[in-house]
Coordinates of C-alpha atoms in Angstrom, one line a residue:
M1 CA 114.5 82.7 -53.2
P2 CA 116.1 79.2 -53.6
E3 CA 117.0 77.5 -50.3
P4 CA 120.7 77.2 -51.2
A5 CA 120.8 81.0 -51.6
L6 CA 119.0 81.5 -48.3
L7 CA 121.4 79.2 -46.5
N8 CA 124.3 81.0 -47.9
M9 CA 123.0 84.3 -46.6
L10 CA 122.3 82.8 -43.2
R11 CA 125.9 81.8 -42.9
F12 CA 126.9 85.4 -42.4
L13 CA 124.7 85.8 -39.3
R14 CA 125.7 85.3 -35.6
L15 CA 123.5 83.3 -33.2
P16 CA 121.7 86.3 -31.8
D17 CA 120.8 87.4 -35.3
L18 CA 119.6 84.0 -36.2
E19 CA 117.4 83.7 -33.1
T20 CA 115.9 87.2 -33.8
L21 CA 115.2 86.3 -37.5
K22 CA 113.6 83.0 -36.4
T23 CA 111.2 84.9 -34.2
A24 CA 110.4 87.5 -36.9
C25 CA 110.1 85.0 -39.8
P26 CA 108.8 81.6 -38.5
E27 CA 108.6 80.4 -42.1
L28 CA 112.5 80.3 -42.1
S29 CA 112.6 78.2 -38.9
E30 CA 113.7 75.0 -40.6
L31 CA 116.6 76.7 -42.5
I32 CA 117.7 78.6 -39.4
D33 CA 117.8 75.4 -37.4
I34 CA 120.0 73.9 -40.1
Q35 CA 122.3 76.9 -39.8
L36 CA 122.4 76.6 -36.0
R37 CA 123.5 73.0 -36.2
H38 CA 126.0 74.1 -38.8
L39 CA 127.4 76.7 -36.4
D40 CA 127.8 74.0 -33.7
D41 CA 129.5 71.6 -36.1
E42 CA 131.9 74.4 -37.3
F43 CA 132.9 75.5 -33.8
P44 CA 136.1 73.3 -33.8
Q45 CA 137.1 74.7 -37.2
R46 CA 137.0 78.3 -35.9
P47 CA 139.8 78.3 -33.3
F48 CA 140.8 81.9 -33.7
Y49 CA 139.1 85.0 -32.3
Q50 CA 138.9 88.4 -33.8
F51 CA 138.1 91.6 -31.9
D52 CA 135.2 93.9 -32.6
R53 CA 134.0 96.7 -30.3
G54 CA 130.5 97.2 -29.0
A55 CA 128.4 100.3 -29.5
P56 CA 130.4 103.3 -28.2
P57 CA 128.8 105.2 -25.3
E58 CA 128.7 108.4 -27.5
D59 CA 125.8 106.8 -29.4
V60 CA 123.7 107.3 -26.3
D61 CA 122.0 110.7 -26.2
D62 CA 120.5 110.5 -22.7
D63 CA 123.1 111.1 -20.0
E64 CA 120.9 109.1 -17.6
K65 CA 121.5 106.0 -19.7
M66 CA 125.3 106.4 -19.7
M67 CA 127.2 103.8 -17.8
C68 CA 129.6 105.2 -15.1
D69 CA 133.2 104.1 -15.4
R70 CA 133.8 101.0 -13.3
Q71 CA 135.9 97.9 -12.7
N72 CA 135.5 94.5 -10.9
V73 CA 131.9 94.1 -12.2
S74 CA 129.9 90.8 -12.1
M75 CA 128.6 89.5 -15.4
T76 CA 126.7 86.4 -16.6
Y77 CA 125.1 85.3 -19.8
F78 CA 121.4 84.6 -20.0
P79 CA 120.9 82.3 -23.1
E80 CA 117.1 82.6 -23.3
D81 CA 117.3 86.2 -24.6
Q82 CA 121.0 86.1 -25.8
C83 CA 121.8 88.9 -23.4
V84 CA 124.7 89.5 -20.9
Y85 CA 123.8 91.0 -17.6
M86 CA 126.2 93.1 -15.5
F87 CA 125.9 94.0 -11.9
G88 CA 127.7 96.5 -9.7
G89 CA 131.4 97.2 -9.7
E90 CA 133.5 100.0 -8.2
T91 CA 134.8 103.3 -9.5
L92 CA 138.2 103.6 -11.1
E93 CA 139.4 106.4 -8.8
Q94 CA 139.0 107.1 -5.1
M95 CA 136.3 109.6 -4.4
D96 CA 137.6 112.9 -3.0
G97 CA 140.6 111.2 -1.4
G98 CA 138.3 108.6 0.3
P99 CA 137.4 105.0 -0.6
R100 CA 136.1 104.0 -4.1
A101 CA 132.4 104.1 -4.5
T102 CA 130.5 100.9 -5.4
F103 CA 127.3 100.4 -7.5
N104 CA 124.2 98.2 -7.3
D105 CA 122.7 98.9 -10.7
L106 CA 122.0 96.2 -13.3
W107 CA 122.7 96.5 -17.0
R108 CA 121.8 94.4 -20.0
L109 CA 123.9 93.9 -23.2
E110 CA 122.0 92.7 -26.2
T111 CA 124.6 90.5 -28.0
G112 CA 122.9 91.0 -31.3
T113 CA 123.3 94.8 -31.4
M114 CA 126.1 95.0 -28.8
K115 CA 124.3 97.9 -27.0
W116 CA 124.0 98.3 -23.3
S117 CA 120.7 99.4 -21.6
R118 CA 120.0 99.9 -17.9
V119 CA 117.5 97.4 -16.4
V120 CA 114.7 99.2 -14.5
I121 CA 114.0 97.4 -11.2
R122 CA 110.4 97.4 -10.3
G123 CA 110.9 97.7 -6.5
A124 CA 112.7 96.6 -3.3
P125 CA 114.6 94.7 -2.2
Y126 CA 117.8 95.8 -3.8
P127 CA 121.3 94.2 -3.4
S128 CA 123.9 96.2 -1.5
P129 CA 126.3 98.3 -3.7
K130 CA 129.3 96.0 -4.1
C131 CA 131.9 94.6 -6.5
Q132 CA 133.6 91.2 -7.0
A133 CA 130.4 89.2 -6.3
S134 CA 129.6 85.9 -8.1
F135 CA 126.8 86.2 -10.7
V136 CA 125.5 83.1 -12.4
T137 CA 122.5 81.9 -14.4
W138 CA 120.1 79.4 -12.9
G139 CA 117.2 78.5 -15.2
D140 CA 115.2 81.7 -15.6
Q141 CA 116.9 83.5 -12.8
L142 CA 120.2 85.1 -12.0
V143 CA 121.9 84.3 -8.7
L144 CA 124.1 87.0 -7.0
Y145 CA 126.2 86.1 -4.0
G146 CA 128.8 87.7 -1.8
G147 CA 130.8 90.8 -2.8
R148 CA 132.9 93.5 -1.3
A149 CA 132.6 97.3 -0.7
Y150 CA 134.6 100.0 1.0
R151 CA 133.6 101.7 4.2
H152 CA 134.2 105.4 4.9
D153 CA 137.3 104.6 7.0
G154 CA 138.8 102.9 3.9
R155 CA 138.4 99.3 5.2
D156 CA 136.7 96.5 3.2
V157 CA 133.3 95.2 4.1
F158 CA 132.3 91.8 2.8
F159 CA 128.8 90.4 2.1
S160 CA 127.2 86.9 2.5
E161 CA 123.8 88.1 1.2
L162 CA 122.2 86.0 -1.5
H163 CA 119.8 87.5 -4.2
F164 CA 117.8 86.1 -7.0
F165 CA 116.9 88.2 -10.0
D166 CA 113.8 87.2 -12.0
V167 CA 114.5 88.2 -15.6
A168 CA 110.8 88.1 -16.7
S169 CA 109.5 90.4 -13.9
S170 CA 112.7 92.5 -13.4
T171 CA 112.6 92.0 -9.7
W172 CA 115.2 91.0 -7.0
R173 CA 114.4 88.5 -4.3
R174 CA 116.6 88.2 -1.2
G175 CA 117.5 84.8 0.0
A176 CA 116.7 83.6 3.5
E177 CA 118.6 85.3 6.3
S178 CA 119.5 81.9 7.6
A179 CA 121.5 81.2 4.5
S180 CA 123.5 84.4 4.8
N181 CA 124.1 83.8 8.5
H182 CA 125.6 80.4 8.1
Q183 CA 128.0 81.3 5.3
T184 CA 131.2 83.2 5.5
P185 CA 131.1 86.6 3.8
M186 CA 133.4 86.5 0.7
A187 CA 134.3 88.3 -2.5
G188 CA 136.3 87.4 -5.6
H189 CA 135.3 83.8 -5.6
S190 CA 134.4 81.7 -8.7
A191 CA 131.0 80.0 -9.0
I192 CA 129.2 77.5 -11.4
I193 CA 125.8 76.0 -11.6
T194 CA 125.2 72.2 -11.8
N195 CA 121.6 71.1 -11.6
N196 CA 120.1 73.0 -8.7
F197 CA 123.4 73.5 -6.9
M198 CA 125.9 76.4 -7.0
I199 CA 129.5 75.4 -6.4
M200 CA 132.0 78.1 -5.3
Y201 CA 135.7 78.2 -4.7
G202 CA 138.2 80.7 -3.4
G203 CA 137.6 84.3 -2.6
W204 CA 138.7 86.4 0.4
S205 CA 137.0 87.8 3.5
Q206 CA 137.9 89.9 6.6
T207 CA 141.0 87.9 7.1
P208 CA 143.8 87.9 4.4
D209 CA 143.8 84.1 4.2
T210 CA 142.7 82.6 1.0
M211 CA 139.4 80.6 1.3
A212 CA 140.9 77.5 -0.4
R213 CA 137.9 75.4 -0.2
L214 CA 134.9 74.2 -2.3
T215 CA 131.4 75.1 -1.0
A216 CA 128.2 73.8 -2.4
M217 CA 124.8 75.5 -2.0
N218 CA 121.3 74.0 -2.7
L219 CA 119.6 76.9 -4.5
K220 CA 116.1 75.5 -3.7
T221 CA 116.7 75.1 0.1
E222 CA 119.5 77.7 0.3
E223 CA 121.6 75.4 2.4
F224 CA 125.4 75.5 2.3
K225 CA 128.0 72.8 2.9
I226 CA 131.8 72.7 2.7
I227 CA 133.0 69.9 0.4
D228 CA 135.6 67.3 1.6
M229 CA 138.1 66.3 -1.1
M230 CA 140.7 63.5 -1.4
H231 CA 143.5 63.2 -3.9
S232 CA 143.1 60.4 -6.5
T233 CA 146.2 58.5 -5.2
E234 CA 144.5 58.1 -1.8
F235 CA 142.0 55.8 -3.3
E236 CA 144.8 53.4 -4.5
E237 CA 146.4 50.6 -2.5
P238 CA 149.3 51.6 -0.2
V239 CA 152.8 51.3 -1.7
V240 CA 156.2 50.8 -0.1
P241 CA 157.9 53.2 0.4
P242 CA 154.8 55.4 1.0
R243 CA 154.2 58.4 -1.3
P244 CA 154.7 61.9 0.0
P245 CA 151.4 63.6 0.8
V246 CA 149.9 65.6 -2.0
V247 CA 149.1 69.2 -1.3
F248 CA 146.2 71.0 -3.0
P249 CA 147.7 73.9 -5.2
K250 CA 147.5 77.4 -3.7
F251 CA 145.5 79.5 -6.1
D252 CA 145.4 83.2 -5.8
W253 CA 142.5 84.5 -3.7
R254 CA 140.5 86.0 -6.5
K255 CA 142.0 84.7 -9.7
T256 CA 140.5 81.2 -10.1
K257 CA 138.0 79.8 -12.6
L258 CA 135.6 76.9 -12.1
V259 CA 134.6 75.2 -15.3
L260 CA 131.9 72.5 -15.5
I261 CA 133.1 70.1 -18.0
R262 CA 130.1 67.9 -17.6
E263 CA 127.9 66.8 -14.7
G264 CA 130.3 65.1 -12.3
L265 CA 133.5 66.6 -13.6
I266 CA 134.9 70.1 -12.7
L267 CA 138.1 71.9 -13.7
L268 CA 139.6 74.4 -11.4
T269 CA 142.2 76.6 -13.0
G270 CA 143.6 80.1 -12.9
E271 CA 146.6 82.0 -11.4
L272 CA 148.6 80.4 -8.6
Q273 CA 150.6 81.8 -5.8
P274 CA 154.5 81.5 -5.9
G275 CA 155.7 77.9 -5.5
D276 CA 152.7 76.3 -7.3
Y277 CA 153.5 77.3 -10.9
G278 CA 151.7 75.5 -13.7
S279 CA 148.9 73.5 -12.1
S280 CA 145.2 73.1 -12.5
V281 CA 142.9 70.7 -10.6
L282 CA 140.4 68.2 -11.9
I283 CA 137.6 67.3 -9.5
E284 CA 135.2 64.4 -9.9
Y285 CA 132.1 63.7 -7.9
D286 CA 128.9 61.7 -8.2
P287 CA 126.3 63.9 -9.9
Q288 CA 123.5 61.6 -8.5
D289 CA 124.4 62.6 -4.9
D290 CA 122.7 65.3 -2.9
L291 CA 125.8 67.5 -2.7
I292 CA 124.8 69.0 0.7
S293 CA 123.3 66.0 2.4
D294 CA 124.5 64.9 5.9
E295 CA 125.8 61.7 4.5
Y296 CA 129.6 61.7 4.2
Q297 CA 130.8 62.4 0.7
M298 CA 134.4 62.5 -0.6
W299 CA 135.2 64.2 -3.9
E300 CA 138.3 63.0 -5.8
W301 CA 140.8 65.4 -7.3
K302 CA 144.1 65.4 -9.1
T303 CA 146.5 68.1 -10.3
I304 CA 146.8 68.8 -14.1
P305 CA 150.0 70.3 -15.5
T306 CA 149.1 73.6 -17.2
V307 CA 151.4 75.1 -19.8
G308 CA 151.4 78.1 -22.2
R309 CA 149.3 80.6 -20.3
W310 CA 151.2 81.6 -17.1
W311 CA 155.0 81.3 -16.8
R312 CA 157.7 82.1 -14.4
P313 CA 160.0 85.1 -15.1
R314 CA 163.5 84.5 -16.6
E315 CA 166.3 83.8 -14.2
G316 CA 167.8 87.1 -13.0
A317 CA 165.0 89.2 -14.5
E318 CA 163.4 91.9 -12.4
L319 CA 159.8 91.6 -11.5
H320 CA 157.3 93.8 -13.3
R321 CA 157.0 97.3 -11.8
D322 CA 153.3 96.6 -11.0
A323 CA 154.0 93.4 -9.2
P324 CA 152.2 93.1 -5.8
Q325 CA 154.4 93.7 -2.7
W326 CA 154.1 90.1 -1.5
L327 CA 156.0 88.9 -4.5
L328 CA 159.0 91.2 -4.1
P329 CA 160.7 89.6 -1.1
R330 CA 160.7 86.2 -2.7
G331 CA 162.5 87.4 -5.8
N332 CA 162.2 85.0 -8.7
A333 CA 160.2 82.3 -7.0
N334 CA 157.9 80.3 -9.2
C335 CA 154.9 82.5 -10.0
S336 CA 152.6 83.5 -12.8
M337 CA 154.5 86.6 -13.9
P338 CA 154.3 88.5 -16.1
N339 CA 150.5 87.8 -16.5
F340 CA 149.7 88.1 -12.9
E341 CA 146.9 90.7 -13.5
F342 CA 145.3 89.0 -16.5
H343 CA 143.6 86.1 -14.8
Q344 CA 140.1 86.3 -16.4
I345 CA 139.0 83.2 -18.2
A346 CA 135.7 82.6 -20.2
D347 CA 134.4 79.2 -21.4
V348 CA 132.3 78.5 -24.5
R349 CA 131.3 75.1 -25.8
N350 CA 129.5 73.0 -28.4
S351 CA 128.3 69.5 -28.1
T352 CA 131.8 67.9 -28.0
K353 CA 134.3 70.6 -27.0
I354 CA 134.9 73.2 -24.3
R355 CA 137.1 76.2 -25.2
L356 CA 138.7 78.3 -22.6
V357 CA 139.6 81.9 -23.7
S358 CA 141.8 84.3 -21.8
L359 CA 143.6 87.6 -22.5
G360 CA 147.1 88.6 -21.5
R361 CA 150.6 89.4 -22.7
L362 CA 152.4 87.4 -25.3
K363 CA 155.8 85.9 -24.8
N364 CA 158.3 87.3 -27.3
E365 CA 158.6 84.0 -29.2
H366 CA 154.9 84.0 -30.0
S367 CA 154.3 87.7 -30.7
V368 CA 154.0 89.3 -34.2
P369 CA 157.0 91.5 -35.0
R370 CA 156.3 94.8 -33.1
P371 CA 157.0 97.1 -36.1
C372 CA 154.1 95.5 -38.0
I373 CA 151.6 96.3 -35.3
S374 CA 153.2 99.7 -34.5
D375 CA 153.0 100.8 -38.1
K376 CA 149.3 100.1 -38.2
Y377 CA 148.6 102.0 -35.0
D378 CA 150.8 104.9 -36.2
A379 CA 148.9 105.1 -39.5
T380 CA 145.6 105.2 -37.6
Q381 CA 146.8 108.0 -35.4
L382 CA 148.1 109.9 -38.4
H383 CA 144.7 109.5 -40.0
Y384 CA 142.7 111.0 -37.1
R385 CA 145.2 113.8 -36.6
E386 CA 144.7 114.8 -40.2
F387 CA 141.0 114.8 -39.4
V388 CA 141.5 117.1 -36.4
R389 CA 143.8 119.4 -38.5
H390 CA 141.2 119.9 -41.2
L391 CA 138.4 120.3 -38.6
T392 CA 140.3 123.0 -36.7
R393 CA 141.0 124.9 -39.9
H394 CA 137.3 124.9 -40.9
L395 CA 136.2 125.8 -37.3
E396 CA 138.6 128.7 -37.0
T397 CA 137.3 130.1 -40.4
E398 CA 133.8 130.0 -39.0
F399 CA 134.8 131.5 -35.6
Q400 CA 136.6 134.3 -37.5
K401 CA 133.6 134.8 -39.8
R402 CA 131.2 135.2 -36.9
T403 CA 133.6 137.6 -35.2
D404 CA 133.9 139.7 -38.3
Q405 CA 130.1 140.0 -38.6
N406 CA 130.2 141.8 -35.2
V407 CA 126.7 140.6 -34.4
P408 CA 125.6 141.6 -30.9
T409 CA 125.4 138.6 -28.6
S410 CA 121.9 139.4 -27.5
S411 CA 120.6 139.2 -31.2
A412 CA 122.7 136.1 -32.1
T413 CA 120.0 133.6 -31.2
D414 CA 119.4 132.7 -34.9
L415 CA 123.1 131.5 -35.3
K416 CA 123.7 127.8 -35.3
T417 CA 125.6 126.5 -32.3
C418 CA 126.5 123.0 -33.6
A419 CA 129.1 122.1 -36.2
V420 CA 129.0 119.0 -38.4
F421 CA 132.2 117.9 -40.2
K422 CA 132.8 115.0 -42.6
F423 CA 136.2 113.8 -43.7
L424 CA 137.1 110.5 -45.3
S425 CA 135.2 107.8 -43.2
M426 CA 134.5 110.0 -40.2
H427 CA 131.4 112.0 -39.4
C428 CA 131.6 114.4 -36.4
K429 CA 128.9 116.5 -34.8
I430 CA 130.0 119.1 -32.2
E431 CA 127.2 120.3 -30.0
N432 CA 127.5 123.7 -28.2
C433 CA 130.4 124.7 -30.3
F434 CA 129.5 128.4 -30.8
V435 CA 127.9 131.1 -28.7
N436 CA 124.2 131.6 -28.9
G437 CA 122.1 134.5 -27.5
N438 CA 122.9 133.5 -23.9
G439 CA 126.5 134.8 -24.3
K440 CA 128.3 131.7 -23.0
P441 CA 128.5 128.3 -24.7
K442 CA 127.6 125.1 -22.8
P443 CA 130.3 122.4 -22.5
A444 CA 130.9 121.0 -26.0
K445 CA 129.8 117.4 -26.8
V446 CA 131.3 115.4 -29.6
R447 CA 129.4 112.7 -31.4
L448 CA 131.4 110.5 -33.8
R449 CA 130.1 108.1 -36.5
I450 CA 132.7 106.2 -38.5
T451 CA 131.6 104.4 -41.6
M452 CA 133.9 101.6 -42.7
R453 CA 133.9 100.6 -46.4
K454 CA 135.6 97.7 -48.2
N455 CA 138.7 99.6 -48.8
K456 CA 142.1 99.5 -47.1
K457 CA 143.2 103.1 -47.8
V458 CA 142.0 104.4 -44.5
P459 CA 143.0 102.6 -41.2
K460 CA 140.4 101.2 -38.9
L461 CA 139.9 103.1 -35.7
D462 CA 139.4 101.1 -32.5
D463 CA 137.9 102.1 -29.2
F464 CA 140.9 104.1 -28.0
D465 CA 141.5 105.8 -31.3
R466 CA 137.9 107.1 -31.0
W467 CA 138.5 108.2 -27.4
E468 CA 141.8 110.0 -28.4
L469 CA 140.1 111.6 -31.4
R470 CA 137.2 112.9 -29.2
Q471 CA 139.7 114.3 -26.7
S472 CA 141.7 116.1 -29.4
I473 CA 138.5 117.6 -30.9
L474 CA 137.4 118.9 -27.5
A475 CA 140.8 120.4 -27.0
A476 CA 140.6 122.2 -30.4
V477 CA 137.1 123.5 -29.7
N478 CA 138.2 124.8 -26.2
Q479 CA 141.3 126.5 -27.6
L480 CA 139.1 128.3 -30.2
Q481 CA 136.5 129.3 -27.6
S482 CA 139.3 130.7 -25.4
K483 CA 140.7 132.7 -28.3
Y484 CA 137.5 134.2 -29.7
Y485 CA 135.2 134.2 -26.7
D486 CA 137.8 134.6 -23.9
I487 CA 136.2 131.7 -22.1
S488 CA 137.3 128.0 -21.9
H489 CA 137.3 124.8 -19.9
M490 CA 140.8 124.9 -18.6
D491 CA 141.1 121.2 -18.1
Q492 CA 140.4 120.6 -21.9
L493 CA 142.8 123.2 -23.4
V494 CA 145.3 120.4 -24.2
A495 CA 144.3 117.0 -25.4
R496 CA 145.0 114.4 -22.7
V497 CA 146.1 111.5 -24.9
P498 CA 149.2 109.3 -25.1
N499 CA 152.0 110.6 -27.2
R500 CA 151.7 107.7 -29.7
N501 CA 149.0 105.2 -30.1
S502 CA 151.5 102.5 -30.8
V503 CA 153.1 102.7 -27.4
V504 CA 149.9 101.6 -25.7
K505 CA 150.3 97.9 -24.7
R506 CA 147.7 95.6 -26.2
L507 CA 146.3 92.3 -25.1
S508 CA 146.4 89.0 -27.0
I509 CA 144.3 85.9 -26.9
F510 CA 145.1 82.5 -25.3
V511 CA 142.9 79.5 -26.1
A512 CA 142.7 76.0 -24.5
E513 CA 140.4 73.2 -25.6
I514 CA 138.9 70.3 -23.6
D515 CA 137.1 67.2 -24.7
R516 CA 133.7 67.1 -22.9
N517 CA 133.7 63.3 -22.7
I518 CA 137.2 63.0 -21.2
D519 CA 137.7 60.9 -18.0
L520 CA 139.5 61.9 -14.9
E521 CA 142.3 59.4 -15.6
D522 CA 142.7 60.4 -19.3
F523 CA 143.0 64.2 -18.6
Q524 CA 146.8 64.6 -18.3
E525 CA 147.5 68.2 -19.3
L526 CA 145.9 71.6 -20.0
V527 CA 147.6 73.4 -22.9
W528 CA 147.1 77.1 -23.7
H529 CA 147.8 78.2 -27.3
P530 CA 148.6 81.9 -27.8
Q531 CA 147.2 83.6 -30.9
P532 CA 149.1 86.2 -33.0
M533 CA 148.7 89.8 -31.8
Q534 CA 146.0 91.5 -33.8
F535 CA 145.2 95.0 -35.1
P536 CA 143.1 96.3 -33.4
S537 CA 143.1 94.7 -30.0
P538 CA 142.1 96.0 -26.6
A539 CA 144.6 98.2 -24.7
E540 CA 146.2 96.6 -21.6
T541 CA 143.2 96.5 -19.2
R542 CA 143.1 95.4 -15.5
E543 CA 140.1 94.2 -13.5
F544 CA 137.9 93.7 -16.5
A545 CA 135.1 91.0 -16.9
L546 CA 135.2 88.2 -19.4
I547 CA 132.2 86.0 -20.2
G548 CA 131.2 83.5 -22.7
A549 CA 128.1 84.1 -24.8
N550 CA 127.3 81.0 -26.8
H551 CA 130.4 80.8 -29.0
D552 CA 131.4 84.4 -28.6
I553 CA 133.3 86.1 -25.8
I554 CA 132.3 89.5 -24.2
M555 CA 135.0 91.7 -22.6
H556 CA 133.8 94.7 -20.6
S557 CA 134.9 97.4 -18.1
G558 CA 138.1 97.4 -16.2
I559 CA 140.7 100.1 -15.9
V560 CA 143.3 101.3 -18.6
T561 CA 146.1 103.3 -17.1
F562 CA 148.3 105.4 -19.4
N563 CA 150.2 107.2 -16.6
Q564 CA 149.5 108.5 -13.1
S565 CA 147.0 111.1 -14.2
M566 CA 145.4 109.4 -17.2
R567 CA 143.1 106.4 -16.8
R568 CA 139.8 105.4 -18.2
M569 CA 137.4 102.4 -18.3
G570 CA 137.9 99.6 -20.9
Q571 CA 134.9 99.4 -23.2
T572 CA 132.9 96.5 -24.6
N573 CA 134.7 94.2 -27.0
L574 CA 133.2 91.3 -28.8
L575 CA 135.5 88.3 -29.6
T576 CA 134.1 86.2 -32.5
P577 CA 135.4 82.8 -33.5
V578 CA 136.8 82.7 -37.0
A579 CA 138.8 80.3 -39.2
S580 CA 141.7 82.8 -39.5
T581 CA 142.3 86.4 -38.4
K582 CA 142.1 89.2 -40.9
N583 CA 142.0 93.0 -40.5
H584 CA 139.9 95.4 -42.5
M585 CA 140.3 99.1 -43.1
A586 CA 138.3 101.8 -45.2
P587 CA 137.5 105.5 -46.6
N588 CA 134.9 108.3 -47.5
C589 CA 134.7 112.0 -48.5
C590 CA 134.9 115.5 -46.8
T591 CA 132.0 117.9 -46.1
F592 CA 131.4 120.6 -43.5
R593 CA 128.3 122.4 -42.3
F594 CA 126.6 124.1 -39.3
D595 CA 123.3 123.1 -37.6

């Protein structure tokens, strides 16, 4: 095949696919390297991000490989194998009225296939079950530090333990006890790697005070040191009258993001406490210094105005119903409302630019007209309700047919127990739908496969459409089992789904770009640009994780709350850079059979 044709084909592949192809077909290495350089050069021309979901959990047949619902997980990207690793987290709900449970399992997401798999650890030691720990990549290892868990009495316990995970051998190694003993236990902090040092900021501990300080750790010697910082104006000559002292902005305890712009220059941004609206901090240091040496070192910092991402509420407006209690007495003081629970920031980069990506709510002046989005979601819901209506009609016919045959249950072992239904673009398999010779059906399981074609007649289903569709199918099956077999799962007789898909709030994307070669003096402002609301986009999710994976962004876990009794985990979403945002929809045909 001619090289121009091959290059044209390679343009449709993402980086994980190109790396896999390069390994499988070494003869294409030169052309793939050209395309990789082309992707890096094209990065600034692809400022928008479009959503695509990862492999749904129903694609996994083994229940042992299913990931438990969780929030406040720790994630990092490992570039050598183009995988995202996820550790721990906590359950969405309290356990039997007690504290939430925490996890210490490790999962791997292959960014090429967007499928999760559990990492099998070869042996002890294991990290403690916890959430809100920092998790970063250092060479061929992953570094896990700190974290939080609940005790049986409902109080928090914080960790200062340090663990290293060797990806090649799939083993954990605990850091020296001396390192843990000399560092304050913390959780919710932000961390970055520079050379052989890990730099951390923020977090919280046994006391409610914010740990508003920078800490550096030598990962080779496992020694810690608190960094002294001085504002940039303190390096200048004194002036008359003297300037008022500059106070370091008060960031929220767990809502900060450290970004390494380059060796020697760090950006600290995120959500601030009331009274410090609209600031980020730029920090400069000498990358040649030993960051934890006994020699006195002073790091220079200055505040950077930050606009477009967090904003104060309108004068006289009421605070959001989910606002934390500490905001209420201060009324409309400067704060980051209404995006106070959407603090996650991911950074991706090429050779010249750093792009920060965050998710949150749009201001009215930036949002797409709501009817445009609502109509698409309503059309989607109408589509899957039509599917459920046809499926229920066919299932009832089969239930009635089996009842009319009057076959004794003891001799009904030859009857099929599964139903398979195809309609338009959807393929559904319901396991344990009918009674077999045992006389009682097992709980039904629904497997969905949706084939999207290049046709806009059928709306595209997103993650929550699939979930709502599965709940509606389970409710229909249980209603028929209750009618014909006089047995049912009472909790599934009615589909527990929102009244209308379009009323579920959706998240939008905010993007800010930074020149990697910028100097401390030249960096004057950090500007976030909101992108138009898309269809489909993730439902409003709290406590999720957001991580950069080459030029892509991975969103995972968190909690989606529909009302007091309905909540579920946010699933995996892939955000891919594109030149413009477009939506695609599609169709198929209808068949029905039993297996």
